[in-house]
Amino acid sequence: AEVISADDHGPGHGATHDTATGISNEKLGMWVFLGSDCMLFGGLISTYLLYKNRPGVPGLPGGTERISDVFDIAFTSASSFVLLMSSLAMVLAVTAIARGDHHRLRLWLSTTAFLGAIFIGGQVYEFTEFVREGFGYTTNTSTSAFFTLTGFHGVHVTVGIIMLLTLLVLSFKGRIPQSKAE
């Protein structure tokens, strides 16, 4: 297999080591991380789907028996859209630093973190509503699976926000050069 040099990746991709696949170790590492992330959340989603129709909790206020009875699809859709826009903002941040534009890098890192924080705020609001409706982590297997899935996702996004803010600080200290865009 032909190994592509760092110069063949284009401007701003000064990777020093390439894999036999022709992509840098950094990019390969990110794809491996994303693959493991998909497997983790795929397992959590599958678990929720397996348990979501288990017998509910009779006698809860309003006659609801399952947590899915109180989902606010419009709110969840808006929240998901905010999270997708944060992904777009992150792509714009990477593009900005690849061009050497530190000002826009900081703008898009800040935007990504802000949108992530809005998502987390929405998740806290939703959790509060679920608890108000009588659903908790230990209500039944369905709610345990649901809160585990969404809780892991909330922690995942929160850690991402912390990492984004760390990158923002590093940017102000001049520690994110264009050559490390990837």
JSON list of C-alpha atoms in Angstrom, two decimals:
[
{"chain": "A", "resi": 1, "resn": "ALA", "atom": "CA", "xyz": [0.00, 0.00, 0.00]},
{"chain": "A", "resi": 2, "resn": "GLU", "atom": "CA", "xyz": [1.23, 3.44, -0.86]},
{"chain": "A", "resi": 3, "resn": "VAL", "atom": "CA", "xyz": [1.81, 5.76, 2.08]},
{"chain": "A", "resi": 4, "resn": "ILE", "atom": "CA", "xyz": [0.80, 9.33, 1.39]},
{"chain": "A", "resi": 5, "resn": "SER", "atom": "CA", "xyz": [3.03, 12.00, 2.81]},
{"chain": "A", "resi": 6, "resn": "ALA", "atom": "CA", "xyz": [1.76, 14.83, 5.01]},
{"chain": "A", "resi": 7, "resn": "ASP", "atom": "CA", "xyz": [2.16, 17.21, 2.07]},
{"chain": "A", "resi": 8, "resn": "ASP", "atom": "CA", "xyz": [-0.39, 15.21, 0.06]},
{"chain": "A", "resi": 9, "resn": "HIS", "atom": "CA", "xyz": [-3.15, 15.99, 2.54]},
{"chain": "A", "resi": 10, "resn": "GLY", "atom": "CA", "xyz": [-3.44, 19.61, 1.51]},
{"chain": "A", "resi": 11, "resn": "PRO", "atom": "CA", "xyz": [-2.83, 22.80, 3.49]},
{"chain": "A", "resi": 12, "resn": "GLY", "atom": "CA", "xyz": [-3.23, 22.72, 7.25]},
{"chain": "A", "resi": 13, "resn": "HIS", "atom": "CA", "xyz": [-2.99, 18.98, 7.60]},
{"chain": "A", "resi": 14, "resn": "GLY", "atom": "CA", "xyz": [0.64, 18.67, 8.66]},
{"chain": "A", "resi": 15, "resn": "ALA", "atom": "CA", "xyz": [0.28, 15.14, 10.02]},
{"chain": "A", "resi": 16, "resn": "THR", "atom": "CA", "xyz": [3.64, 13.59, 10.72]},
{"chain": "A", "resi": 17, "resn": "HIS", "atom": "CA", "xyz": [2.64, 9.93, 10.56]},
{"chain": "A", "resi": 18, "resn": "ASP", "atom": "CA", "xyz": [0.36, 8.27, 8.09]},
{"chain": "A", "resi": 19, "resn": "THR", "atom": "CA", "xyz": [-1.25, 4.87, 8.20]},
{"chain": "A", "resi": 20, "resn": "ALA", "atom": "CA", "xyz": [-1.14, 2.33, 5.37]},
{"chain": "A", "resi": 21, "resn": "THR", "atom": "CA", "xyz": [-4.68, 3.49, 4.57]},
{"chain": "A", "resi": 22, "resn": "GLY", "atom": "CA", "xyz": [-3.37, 6.86, 3.41]},
{"chain": "A", "resi": 23, "resn": "ILE", "atom": "CA", "xyz": [-4.98, 8.84, 6.22]},
{"chain": "A", "resi": 24, "resn": "SER", "atom": "CA", "xyz": [-3.23, 10.28, 9.23]},
{"chain": "A", "resi": 25, "resn": "ASN", "atom": "CA", "xyz": [-3.09, 8.60, 12.62]},
{"chain": "A", "resi": 26, "resn": "GLU", "atom": "CA", "xyz": [-5.11, 11.49, 14.04]},
{"chain": "A", "resi": 27, "resn": "LYS", "atom": "CA", "xyz": [-7.92, 11.01, 11.53]},
{"chain": "A", "resi": 28, "resn": "LEU", "atom": "CA", "xyz": [-7.86, 7.22, 11.94]},
{"chain": "A", "resi": 29, "resn": "GLY", "atom": "CA", "xyz": [-8.02, 7.66, 15.72]},
{"chain": "A", "resi": 30, "resn": "MET", "atom": "CA", "xyz": [-11.05, 9.91, 15.39]},
{"chain": "A", "resi": 31, "resn": "TRP", "atom": "CA", "xyz": [-12.83, 7.40, 13.14]},
{"chain": "A", "resi": 32, "resn": "VAL", "atom": "CA", "xyz": [-12.07, 4.57, 15.60]},
{"chain": "A", "resi": 33, "resn": "PHE", "atom": "CA", "xyz": [-13.44, 6.72, 18.44]},
{"chain": "A", "resi": 34, "resn": "LEU", "atom": "CA", "xyz": [-16.60, 7.52, 16.43]},
{"chain": "A", "resi": 35, "resn": "GLY", "atom": "CA", "xyz": [-17.05, 3.83, 15.64]},
{"chain": "A", "resi": 36, "resn": "SER", "atom": "CA", "xyz": [-16.79, 2.88, 19.32]},
{"chain": "A", "resi": 37, "resn": "ASP", "atom": "CA", "xyz": [-19.20, 5.70, 20.16]},
{"chain": "A", "resi": 38, "resn": "CYS", "atom": "CA", "xyz": [-21.71, 4.32, 17.67]},
{"chain": "A", "resi": 39, "resn": "MET", "atom": "CA", "xyz": [-21.36, 0.86, 19.20]},
{"chain": "A", "resi": 40, "resn": "LEU", "atom": "CA", "xyz": [-21.88, 2.19, 22.74]},
{"chain": "A", "resi": 41, "resn": "PHE", "atom": "CA", "xyz": [-24.96, 4.20, 21.87]},
{"chain": "A", "resi": 42, "resn": "GLY", "atom": "CA", "xyz": [-26.23, 1.48, 19.53]},
{"chain": "A", "resi": 43, "resn": "GLY", "atom": "CA", "xyz": [-26.18, -0.91, 22.48]},
{"chain": "A", "resi": 44, "resn": "LEU", "atom": "CA", "xyz": [-27.93, 1.59, 24.75]},
{"chain": "A", "resi": 45, "resn": "ILE", "atom": "CA", "xyz": [-30.57, 2.40, 22.13]},
{"chain": "A", "resi": 46, "resn": "SER", "atom": "CA", "xyz": [-31.14, -1.32, 21.48]},
{"chain": "A", "resi": 47, "resn": "THR", "atom": "CA", "xyz": [-31.59, -1.94, 25.19]},
{"chain": "A", "resi": 48, "resn": "TYR", "atom": "CA", "xyz": [-34.15, 0.85, 25.45]},
{"chain": "A", "resi": 49, "resn": "LEU", "atom": "CA", "xyz": [-36.03, -0.44, 22.39]},
{"chain": "A", "resi": 50, "resn": "LEU", "atom": "CA", "xyz": [-36.14, -3.93, 23.91]},
{"chain": "A", "resi": 51, "resn": "TYR", "atom": "CA", "xyz": [-37.58, -2.65, 27.20]},
{"chain": "A", "resi": 52, "resn": "LYS", "atom": "CA", "xyz": [-39.71, 0.30, 26.11]},
{"chain": "A", "resi": 53, "resn": "ASN", "atom": "CA", "xyz": [-42.97, -1.67, 25.85]},
{"chain": "A", "resi": 54, "resn": "ARG", "atom": "CA", "xyz": [-42.66, -3.45, 29.17]},
{"chain": "A", "resi": 55, "resn": "PRO", "atom": "CA", "xyz": [-45.66, -3.09, 31.45]},
{"chain": "A", "resi": 56, "resn": "GLY", "atom": "CA", "xyz": [-45.99, 0.47, 32.66]},
{"chain": "A", "resi": 57, "resn": "VAL", "atom": "CA", "xyz": [-46.79, 1.91, 36.03]},
{"chain": "A", "resi": 58, "resn": "PRO", "atom": "CA", "xyz": [-50.53, 1.93, 36.69]},
{"chain": "A", "resi": 59, "resn": "GLY", "atom": "CA", "xyz": [-51.93, 4.76, 38.72]},
{"chain": "A", "resi": 60, "resn": "LEU", "atom": "CA", "xyz": [-49.58, 7.54, 37.67]},
{"chain": "A", "resi": 61, "resn": "PRO", "atom": "CA", "xyz": [-51.13, 11.02, 37.31]},
{"chain": "A", "resi": 62, "resn": "GLY", "atom": "CA", "xyz": [-53.05, 11.55, 34.07]},
{"chain": "A", "resi": 63, "resn": "GLY", "atom": "CA", "xyz": [-53.32, 7.84, 33.36]},
{"chain": "A", "resi": 64, "resn": "THR", "atom": "CA", "xyz": [-49.84, 7.60, 31.85]},
{"chain": "A", "resi": 65, "resn": "GLU", "atom": "CA", "xyz": [-48.21, 4.21, 32.20]},
{"chain": "A", "resi": 66, "resn": "ARG", "atom": "CA", "xyz": [-45.11, 4.49, 30.04]},
{"chain": "A", "resi": 67, "resn": "ILE", "atom": "CA", "xyz": [-42.48, 7.20, 29.82]},
{"chain": "A", "resi": 68, "resn": "SER", "atom": "CA", "xyz": [-43.10, 7.31, 26.06]},
{"chain": "A", "resi": 69, "resn": "ASP", "atom": "CA", "xyz": [-46.63, 8.51, 26.88]},
{"chain": "A", "resi": 70, "resn": "VAL", "atom": "CA", "xyz": [-45.17, 11.85, 28.02]},
{"chain": "A", "resi": 71, "resn": "PHE", "atom": "CA", "xyz": [-42.56, 12.43, 25.30]},
{"chain": "A", "resi": 72, "resn": "ASP", "atom": "CA", "xyz": [-42.81, 15.90, 23.79]},
{"chain": "A", "resi": 73, "resn": "ILE", "atom": "CA", "xyz": [-41.83, 15.12, 20.21]},
{"chain": "A", "resi": 74, "resn": "ALA", "atom": "CA", "xyz": [-41.75, 18.78, 19.13]},
{"chain": "A", "resi": 75, "resn": "PHE", "atom": "CA", "xyz": [-39.42, 19.72, 22.00]},
{"chain": "A", "resi": 76, "resn": "THR", "atom": "CA", "xyz": [-37.20, 16.70, 21.40]},
{"chain": "A", "resi": 77, "resn": "SER", "atom": "CA", "xyz": [-37.04, 17.49, 17.68]},
{"chain": "A", "resi": 78, "resn": "ALA", "atom": "CA", "xyz": [-36.01, 21.09, 18.36]},
{"chain": "A", "resi": 79, "resn": "SER", "atom": "CA", "xyz": [-33.41, 19.88, 20.86]},
{"chain": "A", "resi": 80, "resn": "SER", "atom": "CA", "xyz": [-32.02, 17.40, 18.32]},
{"chain": "A", "resi": 81, "resn": "PHE", "atom": "CA", "xyz": [-31.85, 20.16, 15.71]},
{"chain": "A", "resi": 82, "resn": "VAL", "atom": "CA", "xyz": [-29.81, 22.31, 18.14]},
{"chain": "A", "resi": 83, "resn": "LEU", "atom": "CA", "xyz": [-27.40, 19.41, 18.63]},
{"chain": "A", "resi": 84, "resn": "LEU", "atom": "CA", "xyz": [-27.08, 18.86, 14.87]},
{"chain": "A", "resi": 85, "resn": "MET", "atom": "CA", "xyz": [-26.32, 22.56, 14.41]},
{"chain": "A", "resi": 86, "resn": "SER", "atom": "CA", "xyz": [-23.57, 22.23, 17.00]},
{"chain": "A", "resi": 87, "resn": "SER", "atom": "CA", "xyz": [-22.01, 19.56, 14.77]},
{"chain": "A", "resi": 88, "resn": "LEU", "atom": "CA", "xyz": [-22.13, 21.97, 11.84]},
{"chain": "A", "resi": 89, "resn": "ALA", "atom": "CA", "xyz": [-20.51, 24.67, 13.99]},
{"chain": "A", "resi": 90, "resn": "MET", "atom": "CA", "xyz": [-17.71, 22.23, 14.86]},
{"chain": "A", "resi": 91, "resn": "VAL", "atom": "CA", "xyz": [-17.09, 21.50, 11.18]},
{"chain": "A", "resi": 92, "resn": "LEU", "atom": "CA", "xyz": [-16.87, 25.26, 10.60]},
{"chain": "A", "resi": 93, "resn": "ALA", "atom": "CA", "xyz": [-14.36, 25.54, 13.49]},
{"chain": "A", "resi": 94, "resn": "VAL", "atom": "CA", "xyz": [-12.12, 22.87, 11.96]},
{"chain": "A", "resi": 95, "resn": "THR", "atom": "CA", "xyz": [-12.42, 24.54, 8.54]},
{"chain": "A", "resi": 96, "resn": "ALA", "atom": "CA", "xyz": [-11.50, 27.90, 10.08]},
{"chain": "A", "resi": 97, "resn": "ILE", "atom": "CA", "xyz": [-8.30, 26.66, 11.72]},
{"chain": "A", "resi": 98, "resn": "ALA", "atom": "CA", "xyz": [-7.35, 24.76, 8.55]},
{"chain": "A", "resi": 99, "resn": "ARG", "atom": "CA", "xyz": [-7.38, 28.20, 6.86]},
{"chain": "A", "resi": 100, "resn": "GLY", "atom": "CA", "xyz": [-5.46, 29.73, 9.77]},
{"chain": "A", "resi": 101, "resn": "ASP", "atom": "CA", "xyz": [-8.42, 31.88, 10.85]},
{"chain": "A", "resi": 102, "resn": "HIS", "atom": "CA", "xyz": [-8.10, 31.90, 14.65]},
{"chain": "A", "resi": 103, "resn": "HIS", "atom": "CA", "xyz": [-10.87, 34.46, 15.13]},
{"chain": "A", "resi": 104, "resn": "ARG", "atom": "CA", "xyz": [-13.44, 32.26, 13.37]},
{"chain": "A", "resi": 105, "resn": "LEU", "atom": "CA", "xyz": [-12.06, 29.17, 15.12]},
{"chain": "A", "resi": 106, "resn": "ARG", "atom": "CA", "xyz": [-12.89, 30.79, 18.46]},
{"chain": "A", "resi": 107, "resn": "LEU", "atom": "CA", "xyz": [-16.29, 31.94, 17.22]},
{"chain": "A", "resi": 108, "resn": "TRP", "atom": "CA", "xyz": [-17.28, 28.46, 16.06]},
{"chain": "A", "resi": 109, "resn": "LEU", "atom": "CA", "xyz": [-15.82, 26.67, 19.11]},
{"chain": "A", "resi": 110, "resn": "SER", "atom": "CA", "xyz": [-17.83, 29.03, 21.32]},
{"chain": "A", "resi": 111, "resn": "THR", "atom": "CA", "xyz": [-20.95, 28.48, 19.21]},
{"chain": "A", "resi": 112, "resn": "THR", "atom": "CA", "xyz": [-20.53, 24.71, 19.38]},
{"chain": "A", "resi": 113, "resn": "ALA", "atom": "CA", "xyz": [-20.15, 24.79, 23.18]},
{"chain": "A", "resi": 114, "resn": "PHE", "atom": "CA", "xyz": [-23.12, 27.18, 23.54]},
{"chain": "A", "resi": 115, "resn": "LEU", "atom": "CA", "xyz": [-25.39, 24.98, 21.43]},
{"chain": "A", "resi": 116, "resn": "GLY", "atom": "CA", "xyz": [-24.28, 21.93, 23.41]},
{"chain": "A", "resi": 117, "resn": "ALA", "atom": "CA", "xyz": [-25.15, 23.77, 26.64]},
{"chain": "A", "resi": 118, "resn": "ILE", "atom": "CA", "xyz": [-28.60, 24.61, 25.25]},
{"chain": "A", "resi": 119, "resn": "PHE", "atom": "CA", "xyz": [-29.09, 20.91, 24.49]},
{"chain": "A", "resi": 120, "resn": "ILE", "atom": "CA", "xyz": [-28.06, 19.94, 28.04]},
{"chain": "A", "resi": 121, "resn": "GLY", "atom": "CA", "xyz": [-30.41, 22.57, 29.48]},
{"chain": "A", "resi": 122, "resn": "GLY", "atom": "CA", "xyz": [-33.22, 21.05, 27.42]},
{"chain": "A", "resi": 123, "resn": "GLN", "atom": "CA", "xyz": [-32.35, 17.58, 28.67]},
{"chain": "A", "resi": 124, "resn": "VAL", "atom": "CA", "xyz": [-32.43, 18.78, 32.30]},
{"chain": "A", "resi": 125, "resn": "TYR", "atom": "CA", "xyz": [-35.84, 20.35, 31.61]},
{"chain": "A", "resi": 126, "resn": "GLU", "atom": "CA", "xyz": [-37.14, 17.10, 30.08]},
{"chain": "A", "resi": 127, "resn": "PHE", "atom": "CA", "xyz": [-35.82, 15.00, 32.97]},
{"chain": "A", "resi": 128, "resn": "THR", "atom": "CA", "xyz": [-37.55, 17.35, 35.42]},
{"chain": "A", "resi": 129, "resn": "GLU", "atom": "CA", "xyz": [-40.83, 16.94, 33.51]},
{"chain": "A", "resi": 130, "resn": "PHE", "atom": "CA", "xyz": [-40.50, 13.14, 33.52]},
{"chain": "A", "resi": 131, "resn": "VAL", "atom": "CA", "xyz": [-39.90, 13.08, 37.27]},
{"chain": "A", "resi": 132, "resn": "ARG", "atom": "CA", "xyz": [-42.85, 15.45, 37.77]},
{"chain": "A", "resi": 133, "resn": "GLU", "atom": "CA", "xyz": [-44.99, 12.93, 35.84]},
{"chain": "A", "resi": 134, "resn": "GLY", "atom": "CA", "xyz": [-43.88, 10.17, 38.24]},
{"chain": "A", "resi": 135, "resn": "PHE", "atom": "CA", "xyz": [-41.11, 8.54, 36.22]},
{"chain": "A", "resi": 136, "resn": "GLY", "atom": "CA", "xyz": [-37.72, 7.96, 37.80]},
{"chain": "A", "resi": 137, "resn": "TYR", "atom": "CA", "xyz": [-34.66, 5.84, 37.15]},
{"chain": "A", "resi": 138, "resn": "THR", "atom": "CA", "xyz": [-36.02, 2.95, 39.22]},
{"chain": "A", "resi": 139, "resn": "THR", "atom": "CA", "xyz": [-39.70, 3.18, 38.19]},
{"chain": "A", "resi": 140, "resn": "ASN", "atom": "CA", "xyz": [-39.38, 0.15, 35.90]},
{"chain": "A", "resi": 141, "resn": "THR", "atom": "CA", "xyz": [-37.02, -1.44, 33.38]},
{"chain": "A", "resi": 142, "resn": "SER", "atom": "CA", "xyz": [-38.24, 0.87, 30.61]},
{"chain": "A", "resi": 143, "resn": "THR", "atom": "CA", "xyz": [-37.44, 4.04, 32.53]},
{"chain": "A", "resi": 144, "resn": "SER", "atom": "CA", "xyz": [-34.12, 2.60, 33.73]},
{"chain": "A", "resi": 145, "resn": "ALA", "atom": "CA", "xyz": [-33.10, 1.92, 30.13]},
{"chain": "A", "resi": 146, "resn": "PHE", "atom": "CA", "xyz": [-34.36, 5.35, 29.00]},
{"chain": "A", "resi": 147, "resn": "PHE", "atom": "CA", "xyz": [-32.58, 7.31, 31.74]},
{"chain": "A", "resi": 148, "resn": "THR", "atom": "CA", "xyz": [-29.38, 5.28, 31.23]},
{"chain": "A", "resi": 149, "resn": "LEU", "atom": "CA", "xyz": [-29.39, 6.01, 27.50]},
{"chain": "A", "resi": 150, "resn": "THR", "atom": "CA", "xyz": [-30.19, 9.70, 27.77]},
{"chain": "A", "resi": 151, "resn": "GLY", "atom": "CA", "xyz": [-28.02, 10.14, 30.86]},
{"chain": "A", "resi": 152, "resn": "PHE", "atom": "CA", "xyz": [-24.99, 8.69, 29.09]},
{"chain": "A", "resi": 153, "resn": "HIS", "atom": "CA", "xyz": [-25.69, 10.97, 26.16]},
{"chain": "A", "resi": 154, "resn": "GLY", "atom": "CA", "xyz": [-25.95, 13.98, 28.47]},
{"chain": "A", "resi": 155, "resn": "VAL", "atom": "CA", "xyz": [-22.61, 13.13, 30.09]},
{"chain": "A", "resi": 156, "resn": "HIS", "atom": "CA", "xyz": [-21.12, 12.60, 26.63]},
{"chain": "A", "resi": 157, "resn": "VAL", "atom": "CA", "xyz": [-22.24, 16.07, 25.48]},
{"chain": "A", "resi": 158, "resn": "THR", "atom": "CA", "xyz": [-21.11, 17.66, 28.76]},
{"chain": "A", "resi": 159, "resn": "VAL", "atom": "CA", "xyz": [-17.61, 16.19, 28.40]},
{"chain": "A", "resi": 160, "resn": "GLY", "atom": "CA", "xyz": [-17.61, 17.51, 24.82]},
{"chain": "A", "resi": 161, "resn": "ILE", "atom": "CA", "xyz": [-18.47, 21.00, 26.08]},
{"chain": "A", "resi": 162, "resn": "ILE", "atom": "CA", "xyz": [-15.59, 20.85, 28.56]},
{"chain": "A", "resi": 163, "resn": "MET", "atom": "CA", "xyz": [-13.23, 19.77, 25.77]},
{"chain": "A", "resi": 164, "resn": "LEU", "atom": "CA", "xyz": [-14.47, 22.59, 23.52]},
{"chain": "A", "resi": 165, "resn": "LEU", "atom": "CA", "xyz": [-13.91, 25.18, 26.26]},
{"chain": "A", "resi": 166, "resn": "THR", "atom": "CA", "xyz": [-10.42, 23.73, 26.81]},
{"chain": "A", "resi": 167, "resn": "LEU", "atom": "CA", "xyz": [-9.71, 24.13, 23.08]},
{"chain": "A", "resi": 168, "resn": "LEU", "atom": "CA", "xyz": [-10.99, 27.70, 23.26]},
{"chain": "A", "resi": 169, "resn": "VAL", "atom": "CA", "xyz": [-8.54, 28.49, 26.08]},
{"chain": "A", "resi": 170, "resn": "LEU", "atom": "CA", "xyz": [-5.71, 26.79, 24.17]},
{"chain": "A", "resi": 171, "resn": "SER", "atom": "CA", "xyz": [-6.60, 28.87, 21.13]},
{"chain": "A", "resi": 172, "resn": "PHE", "atom": "CA", "xyz": [-6.27, 32.11, 23.10]},
{"chain": "A", "resi": 173, "resn": "LYS", "atom": "CA", "xyz": [-2.87, 30.90, 24.32]},
{"chain": "A", "resi": 174, "resn": "GLY", "atom": "CA", "xyz": [-1.77, 30.31, 20.72]},
{"chain": "A", "resi": 175, "resn": "ARG", "atom": "CA", "xyz": [-1.54, 26.54, 21.20]},
{"chain": "A", "resi": 176, "resn": "ILE", "atom": "CA", "xyz": [-3.67, 25.52, 18.18]},
{"chain": "A", "resi": 177, "resn": "PRO", "atom": "CA", "xyz": [-1.58, 26.16, 15.08]},
{"chain": "A", "resi": 178, "resn": "GLN", "atom": "CA", "xyz": [-2.95, 25.80, 11.57]},
{"chain": "A", "resi": 179, "resn": "SER", "atom": "CA", "xyz": [-0.64, 22.81, 11.06]},
{"chain": "A", "resi": 180, "resn": "LYS", "atom": "CA", "xyz": [-2.60, 20.90, 13.74]},
{"chain": "A", "resi": 181, "resn": "ALA", "atom": "CA", "xyz": [-6.04, 21.56, 12.22]},
{"chain": "A", "resi": 182, "resn": "GLU", "atom": "CA", "xyz": [-6.79, 17.88, 11.92]}
]
